[in-house]
Amino acid sequence: MLRLFNTMSRRNEEFIPLNPPNVGLYTCGPTVYSYIHIGNLRTFLFEDVLRRYLKFKGFKVTQVMNITDIDDKTIKGANEAGISLAEFTERFTNAFFEDIAAVGIEPAEYYPRATEHIGDMVSLIRRILENGYAYERDGSIYFDVSKFGPYGALSGVKPTLCQIRSRIDQDEYEKQDVRDFALWKAAKPGEPSWDTEFGRGRPGWHIECSAMSMRYLGETFDIHTGGVDNIFPHHENEIAQSRAATGKPLARYWLHSEHLLMDKSKMAKSAGNIYTLREITAMGYKPRQVRYFLLSAHYRKQLNFSLDALSQAAGSLARIDDFVTSLRSASCSNSDNPAIAQCISECERGFEGAMDEDLNMSKAMGVFFTFIRSVNELMSRGEISENDRSSINSLLERVNSVIGVIELGREVELSQEEKELIKMRREARRAGDWASADRLREQLKERGIIIEDTKDGIRIKRLH
Ligand code: AMP
Ligand code: ZN
């Protein structure tokens, strides 16, 4: 049974979708005004694992991730660069897609762009106005927070008397600063604007997500996610304006991932303490190592970034790679080993049990490494059959459908003769016949096969 921590109820709840097996998942996407940093990636990777694990559990996921291509930050960026908003945001939208593909994030079903849904936003604002939750002031339209009783249910931030009827035009603002926020902003010189029934203007940031989520997932859907910084004001405002329009809750489960930190503070572009994926790969790290590092902690725990921590994660990933290689070349016995079957079923049970507990990835990986250790031992004694090997492969595929870091296709293809030589060498070593083992290693080397002995078994490379 899958349980997820719902920020709204502040507890783990059994996950039951509205229309099983379908799951509607809305994940707040990037604001495309610069390259994303690896803090953003942490949240997008959490959402990727959530999506993959829902599929693992047999659900059919429809994921929507918006592209915020109009807001305060994109307008400022385009103006500073002296190019059109569309040209400016296109550049970073493309970079975003490259970065998420590099770290193995599965594509969502929909990536709606805000500028292509202005009509949906206008209709939604009209409904909010008709229901009496919004008012016009100087060509802009504001949401009246005082009219919405449950305001603050998600974040715990409630308006104080002195805040009532004060207004804010910025898209982003501080916690505690509860004010009437702009749904629609009157046109200003130097800003893109649209001609609508409210006059010329452009949408506020929060209304974008309400309009695009409802367009693709309906007025109430299953899961809405983001980073914890989205809880207030962004998600609080989404909840208020959506319910004001439809009378229904927008989403049933609200999930938020914790921040990636640098030197104990949130990695954020405004603070200047960021690394992009591009900067990290330029140092020689691989995107899959970054993926592994960012996934290895539980998503609701803060994670501190350092190059040391990244290198450590790369080391753990290398152990998985070595295991895959050894598995490929393990010499086989003729009889199936019940101990292997036992390891597989323990791993399956433990992995799923951990992920069922609010996606406890660190625990799930612990289970997986225990499995690797036990199987390595059995393999090094040659106690594994061809059947066992293929059952292990199926398990790896299943685990990898969630974690997405194992390179299952990276094995060295070996001829029958090469396999035989490796097997003979292993047997020679086991018998303590080091001279034969060395001779066999040389014979393999002449064929371009390099054998390294590691504590986790042998590693095989083919020279090109
Ligand atoms: P933005 O483009 O600023 O709207 O951010 C995109 C996503 O990244 C949002 O869901 C944010 O909550 C998330 N995010 C931003 N900074 C961090 C961070 N340091 N750690 C984890 N997630 C973050
Ligand atoms: Zn959003």
XYZ file of C-alpha atoms and ligand atoms in Angstrom:
488
model
C 0.000 0.000 0.000
C 1.493 3.292 -1.111
C 1.444 6.054 1.474
C 2.397 9.624 0.653
C 2.958 12.590 2.943
C 0.256 15.122 2.184
C 1.377 18.646 3.072
C -2.296 19.564 3.404
C -3.020 17.084 6.211
C 0.599 16.997 7.430
C 0.599 13.212 7.607
C 1.182 10.090 5.538
C -1.992 9.058 3.758
C -2.824 5.998 1.722
C -2.764 6.982 -1.913
C -6.088 6.318 -3.644
C -6.628 8.062 -6.972
C -9.963 9.463 -8.053
C -10.269 7.196 -11.100
C -8.005 4.199 -10.645
C -5.805 3.171 -12.336
C -5.455 6.670 -13.764
C -3.461 9.278 -11.874
C -3.428 12.977 -12.742
C -0.160 14.556 -11.660
C 0.641 18.264 -11.892
C 4.232 19.292 -11.325
C 5.109 22.999 -11.272
C 7.664 23.482 -14.011
C 10.557 25.823 -14.597
C 10.456 29.555 -15.013
C 12.490 29.766 -18.188
C 14.638 32.835 -17.519
C 17.990 31.043 -17.072
C 19.529 27.574 -17.019
C 18.043 25.455 -14.273
C 20.353 24.682 -11.347
C 20.776 21.347 -9.627
C 18.460 22.491 -6.804
C 15.658 22.730 -9.360
C 16.771 19.364 -10.653
C 16.357 17.838 -7.218
C 12.660 18.702 -7.298
C 12.216 17.558 -10.911
C 13.965 14.264 -10.066
C 11.757 13.705 -7.038
C 8.788 14.145 -9.374
C 10.359 11.736 -11.854
C 10.724 9.064 -9.179
C 7.165 9.688 -8.003
C 5.926 9.249 -11.567
C 8.051 6.131 -12.119
C 6.994 4.586 -8.820
C 3.314 5.197 -9.526
C 3.824 3.314 -12.792
C 5.720 0.567 -10.935
C 2.602 0.200 -8.744
C 0.471 -0.257 -11.849
C -1.038 3.226 -12.127
C -1.440 5.005 -15.435
C 0.058 8.449 -15.010
C -0.834 11.612 -16.877
C 1.733 14.198 -15.876
C 1.529 17.867 -16.736
C 4.488 20.171 -16.240
C 3.981 23.800 -17.119
C 6.586 26.046 -18.650
C 6.362 29.497 -17.067
C 7.312 31.619 -20.060
C 5.749 34.828 -18.797
C 6.155 36.292 -15.326
C 8.156 39.068 -13.642
C 11.480 37.240 -14.041
C 11.161 36.264 -17.705
C 10.041 39.773 -18.686
C 12.983 41.329 -16.844
C 15.404 38.828 -18.411
C 14.162 39.441 -21.963
C 14.335 43.210 -21.500
C 17.880 43.014 -20.155
C 18.935 40.763 -23.045
C 17.251 43.156 -25.492
C 15.347 40.391 -27.275
C 11.701 39.388 -27.473
C 10.191 37.397 -24.621
C 9.505 34.489 -26.988
C 13.087 34.334 -28.246
C 14.458 34.638 -24.714
C 12.264 31.943 -23.162
C 12.680 29.556 -26.112
C 16.420 29.441 -25.462
C 15.976 28.379 -21.831
C 13.062 26.076 -22.564
C 15.265 24.113 -24.955
C 18.097 24.058 -22.411
C 15.642 22.793 -19.789
C 14.573 19.878 -21.993
C 18.215 19.008 -22.686
C 19.073 19.018 -18.978
C 16.172 16.863 -17.842
C 16.810 14.359 -20.621
C 20.492 14.178 -19.634
C 19.600 13.074 -16.099
C 17.125 10.486 -17.355
C 13.878 12.238 -16.435
C 10.983 10.584 -18.267
C 9.047 13.075 -20.366
C 5.694 14.256 -18.996
C 2.611 13.802 -21.153
C 2.099 17.589 -21.474
C 4.365 20.621 -21.228
C 1.928 23.525 -21.642
C 3.371 27.005 -22.029
C 1.693 29.829 -20.146
C 1.650 32.173 -23.156
C -0.376 29.585 -25.077
C -3.101 29.451 -22.406
C -3.983 33.100 -21.841
C -7.593 32.343 -22.897
C -7.926 29.676 -20.179
C -6.584 32.124 -17.592
C -9.022 34.834 -18.660
C -11.988 32.425 -18.345
C -10.860 31.328 -14.921
C -10.450 34.912 -13.699
C -13.924 35.698 -15.045
C -15.394 32.880 -12.939
C -13.551 34.105 -9.846
C -14.898 37.634 -10.426
C -18.450 36.347 -10.989
C -18.268 34.391 -7.731
C -17.257 37.542 -5.858
C -13.715 36.580 -4.865
C -11.866 39.211 -6.870
C -11.998 42.915 -7.643
C -10.575 45.330 -10.153
C -8.207 48.171 -9.257
C -6.538 50.426 -11.873
C -6.893 47.859 -14.666
C -5.515 44.978 -12.592
C -7.581 42.237 -10.950
C -6.792 41.056 -7.441
C -7.871 38.024 -5.502
C -9.630 39.060 -2.280
C -7.945 36.888 0.331
C -10.362 37.953 3.084
C -13.277 36.361 1.192
C -11.642 32.944 1.156
C -12.092 31.443 4.632
C -9.779 28.427 4.252
C -6.883 30.620 3.074
C -3.711 29.359 4.730
C -4.786 25.723 5.156
C -1.758 24.446 3.222
C 0.954 26.724 4.571
C -0.468 27.642 7.970
C -0.051 31.328 7.078
C -3.170 33.337 7.925
C -3.855 36.958 7.030
C -3.792 39.431 9.897
C -6.294 42.292 10.160
C -3.791 44.875 8.992
C -3.022 42.842 5.883
C -6.615 42.661 4.728
C -7.270 44.666 1.580
C -3.606 45.441 1.048
C -2.360 44.411 -2.343
C 0.745 42.967 -3.920
C 1.711 42.996 -7.575
C 4.858 40.872 -7.476
C 4.608 37.209 -8.425
C 6.813 36.147 -5.540
C 6.771 37.435 -1.980
C 7.783 36.509 1.507
C 6.004 34.187 3.863
C 3.815 36.088 6.360
C 3.154 38.673 3.671
C -0.439 37.664 3.027
C -2.020 40.152 0.702
C -4.474 40.310 -2.151
C -2.456 39.030 -5.077
C -2.717 39.918 -8.737
C -4.614 37.522 -10.977
C -4.330 39.912 -13.898
C -1.868 42.779 -14.226
C -2.689 45.925 -16.182
C -0.378 46.511 -19.160
C 2.806 48.454 -18.433
C 5.214 49.955 -20.940
C 7.974 47.471 -21.795
C 5.876 44.447 -20.829
C 4.116 42.043 -23.204
C 0.345 42.263 -22.939
C -2.831 40.766 -24.389
C -6.098 42.423 -25.348
C -8.848 40.861 -23.254
C -12.246 41.568 -21.731
C -10.343 43.032 -18.734
C -8.443 45.421 -20.991
C -4.798 45.075 -21.984
C -2.647 43.172 -19.563
C -0.965 39.920 -18.669
C -1.576 37.125 -16.169
C -0.044 36.857 -12.705
C 2.104 33.785 -12.126
C -0.231 31.870 -9.790
C -3.246 31.813 -12.096
C -1.118 30.186 -14.800
C -0.810 26.895 -12.919
C -4.490 26.752 -11.927
C -5.578 27.307 -15.522
C -3.133 24.859 -17.102
C -3.649 22.094 -14.547
C -7.436 22.243 -14.950
C -7.178 22.359 -18.744
C -5.327 19.023 -18.882
C -6.371 17.230 -15.684
C -9.834 18.520 -14.820
C -11.095 20.708 -11.977
C -9.958 18.240 -9.304
C -7.022 15.927 -9.873
C -4.900 13.589 -7.791
C -1.451 14.971 -7.026
C 0.115 18.428 -7.142
C 3.805 18.805 -6.409
C 6.645 21.300 -6.187
C 9.517 22.286 -3.943
C 8.753 23.465 -0.394
C 9.301 27.075 -1.488
C 6.186 26.683 -3.641
C 3.924 26.096 -0.624
C 3.576 29.808 0.067
C 2.496 31.881 -1.707
C 2.278 29.927 -4.977
C 0.319 26.818 -3.997
C -1.705 28.569 -1.320
C -2.844 31.035 -3.976
C -3.524 28.290 -6.521
C -5.760 26.539 -4.000
C -7.681 29.708 -3.141
C -8.315 30.960 -6.664
C -9.199 27.496 -8.028
C -11.729 26.762 -5.342
C -13.131 30.274 -5.678
C -13.754 29.536 -9.364
C -15.015 25.942 -9.247
C -16.144 25.359 -5.651
C -14.000 22.200 -5.691
C -10.569 21.375 -4.317
C -7.873 21.606 -6.973
C -5.796 18.608 -5.919
C -6.172 15.857 -3.332
C -2.548 15.219 -2.434
C 0.024 17.996 -2.133
C 3.621 16.766 -2.142
C 6.673 18.961 -1.628
C 10.336 18.156 -1.844
C 12.907 19.726 0.436
C 15.652 21.969 -0.766
C 19.089 21.246 -2.005
C 21.435 23.343 0.108
C 24.856 24.855 -0.486
C 26.754 25.694 2.676
C 23.589 25.326 4.719
C 21.405 27.708 2.711
C 18.973 27.056 -0.101
C 20.583 26.812 -3.517
C 18.969 29.707 -5.347
C 19.803 31.871 -8.303
C 19.035 35.015 -6.302
C 21.578 33.971 -3.647
C 24.181 33.225 -6.328
C 25.141 29.868 -4.756
C 24.191 27.678 -7.667
C 25.660 25.005 -9.877
C 24.073 24.157 -13.196
C 24.245 20.635 -14.591
C 26.396 22.035 -17.383
C 28.961 23.377 -14.916
C 29.151 20.057 -13.151
C 29.506 17.956 -16.277
C 32.234 20.325 -17.481
C 34.188 19.229 -14.380
C 34.024 15.642 -15.603
C 31.052 14.323 -13.630
C 28.384 12.405 -15.491
C 24.711 13.420 -15.431
C 23.763 9.979 -14.097
C 26.085 10.562 -11.120
C 24.233 13.817 -10.435
C 20.936 11.940 -10.745
C 22.106 9.313 -8.299
C 23.346 11.895 -5.811
C 20.147 13.940 -5.886
C 17.951 10.862 -5.516
C 19.849 9.141 -2.774
C 18.320 11.095 0.125
C 14.671 11.051 1.129
C 12.886 13.817 -0.772
C 11.539 15.436 2.412
C 14.984 15.813 3.952
C 17.281 18.673 3.125
C 20.346 17.611 1.187
C 23.638 19.429 1.253
C 25.568 19.675 -1.984
C 29.343 19.485 -2.182
C 31.712 18.055 -4.760
C 32.905 15.593 -2.113
C 29.368 14.330 -1.574
C 28.915 14.043 -5.328
C 32.133 12.017 -5.639
C 30.979 9.720 -2.880
C 27.715 9.146 -4.703
C 29.685 8.438 -7.878
C 31.584 5.791 -5.906
C 28.345 4.085 -4.866
C 27.111 4.164 -8.428
C 30.382 2.545 -9.554
C 29.605 -0.339 -7.185
C 26.326 -0.865 -8.987
C 28.133 -0.719 -12.346
C 30.687 -3.268 -11.147
C 27.907 -5.541 -10.035
C 26.271 -5.403 -13.462
C 29.587 -6.197 -15.105
C 30.330 -9.108 -12.782
C 26.882 -10.492 -13.312
C 27.491 -10.548 -17.042
C 30.674 -12.533 -16.702
C 29.851 -14.715 -13.711
C 30.657 -18.333 -14.405
C 27.615 -20.500 -14.110
C 26.780 -23.624 -12.241
C 24.180 -25.982 -13.661
C 21.777 -25.919 -10.773
C 19.646 -22.986 -9.663
C 20.613 -21.540 -6.320
C 17.768 -21.158 -3.809
C 19.870 -18.530 -2.014
C 19.688 -16.306 -5.110
C 15.914 -16.681 -5.278
C 15.826 -15.752 -1.598
C 17.981 -12.629 -2.164
C 15.734 -11.556 -5.034
C 12.509 -11.891 -3.103
C 13.979 -10.085 -0.081
C 15.150 -7.256 -2.300
C 11.792 -6.989 -4.053
C 9.906 -6.930 -0.792
C 12.306 -4.548 0.944
C 12.555 -2.145 -1.986
C 8.810 -1.897 -2.476
C 8.189 -1.688 1.266
C 10.582 1.267 1.560
C 9.183 3.075 -1.477
C 5.645 2.516 -0.212
C 6.607 4.534 2.870
C 6.430 7.940 1.244
C 9.105 7.065 -1.337
C 11.855 6.319 1.157
C 14.597 6.142 -1.425
C 17.543 6.015 0.985
C 16.045 2.968 2.677
C 15.206 1.372 -0.688
C 18.785 1.847 -1.870
C 20.055 0.329 1.376
C 18.013 -2.785 0.606
C 19.394 -2.859 -2.933
C 23.008 -2.635 -1.751
C 22.456 -5.484 0.701
C 21.216 -7.508 -2.248
C 24.307 -6.621 -4.298
C 26.621 -7.656 -1.461
C 24.929 -11.011 -0.956
C 24.741 -11.854 -4.654
C 28.372 -10.806 -5.202
C 29.409 -13.317 -2.617
C 27.427 -16.108 -4.260
C 28.727 -15.126 -7.677
C 32.343 -15.110 -6.561
C 31.877 -18.720 -5.482
C 30.370 -19.541 -8.877
C 27.063 -20.458 -7.223
C 24.734 -19.000 -9.794
C 22.977 -20.586 -12.751
C 21.935 -19.109 -16.086
C 18.373 -19.026 -14.747
C 19.499 -17.171 -11.644
C 21.270 -14.651 -13.819
C 18.185 -13.922 -15.842
C 16.048 -13.597 -12.673
C 18.584 -11.099 -11.317
C 18.430 -9.213 -14.599
C 14.640 -8.977 -14.343
C 14.955 -7.629 -10.820
C 17.503 -5.042 -11.969
C 15.148 -3.932 -14.720
C 12.321 -3.565 -12.237
C 14.376 -1.598 -9.732
C 15.779 0.507 -12.524
C 12.320 1.377 -13.809
C 12.129 3.465 -10.605
C 15.684 4.655 -9.968
C 16.784 4.986 -13.590
C 20.531 4.949 -12.916
C 21.579 1.412 -13.799
C 23.170 0.999 -17.204
C 21.791 -2.372 -18.051
C 23.097 -2.263 -21.593
C 26.660 -1.371 -20.669
C 27.907 -4.940 -20.352
C 30.826 -6.132 -22.432
C 29.690 -8.643 -25.039
C 31.772 -11.791 -24.670
C 32.243 -14.661 -27.082
C 31.799 -18.217 -25.860
C 35.557 -18.728 -25.936
C 36.176 -15.549 -23.897
C 33.596 -16.610 -21.333
C 35.356 -19.954 -21.091
C 38.752 -18.329 -20.476
C 37.259 -16.104 -17.758
C 35.680 -19.109 -16.135
C 38.960 -21.055 -16.242
C 40.813 -18.117 -14.699
C 38.279 -17.834 -11.913
C 38.648 -21.536 -11.185
C 42.429 -21.297 -11.228
C 42.292 -18.442 -8.707
C 39.917 -20.340 -6.524
C 42.324 -23.279 -6.534
C 45.224 -20.956 -5.681
C 46.898 -21.663 -9.046
C 48.126 -18.089 -9.560
C 50.469 -18.959 -12.433
C 47.596 -20.301 -14.542
C 45.374 -17.408 -13.532
C 48.023 -14.929 -14.729
C 48.553 -16.836 -17.960
C 44.815 -16.783 -18.649
C 44.666 -13.069 -17.879
C 47.405 -12.532 -20.498
C 45.517 -14.659 -23.036
C 42.431 -12.524 -22.483
C 44.483 -9.359 -22.791
C 45.753 -10.509 -26.178
C 42.108 -10.657 -27.221
C 41.570 -7.122 -25.927
C 39.791 -8.103 -22.710
C 41.057 -6.498 -19.522
C 40.203 -8.124 -16.210
C 40.438 -6.233 -12.927
C 39.846 -7.882 -9.585
C 37.870 -5.699 -7.190
C 36.439 -6.411 -3.784
C 33.037 -6.759 -5.433
C 34.183 -9.318 -7.987
C 35.808 -8.857 -11.352
C 35.452 -5.915 -13.680
C 35.772 -6.536 -17.415
C 36.703 -3.989 -20.055
C 37.226 -4.386 -23.754
C 39.983 -2.371 -25.383
C 38.987 -0.727 -28.634
P 11.458 27.914 -10.449
O 11.962 27.817 -11.849
O 12.190 28.913 -9.612
O 9.954 28.114 -10.384
O 11.758 26.520 -9.741
C 11.420 25.288 -10.307
C 11.265 24.251 -9.214
O 12.497 24.046 -8.506
C 10.236 24.626 -8.150
O 9.405 23.499 -7.905
C 11.054 24.963 -6.932
O 10.368 24.659 -5.731
C 12.263 24.067 -7.094
N 13.488 24.544 -6.405
C 14.040 25.778 -6.479
N 15.181 25.835 -5.721
C 15.343 24.602 -5.172
C 16.334 24.002 -4.305
N 17.393 24.679 -3.855
N 16.173 22.708 -3.950
C 15.103 21.991 -4.406
N 14.144 22.493 -5.229
C 14.257 23.783 -5.621
Zn 3.009 26.281 -10.358
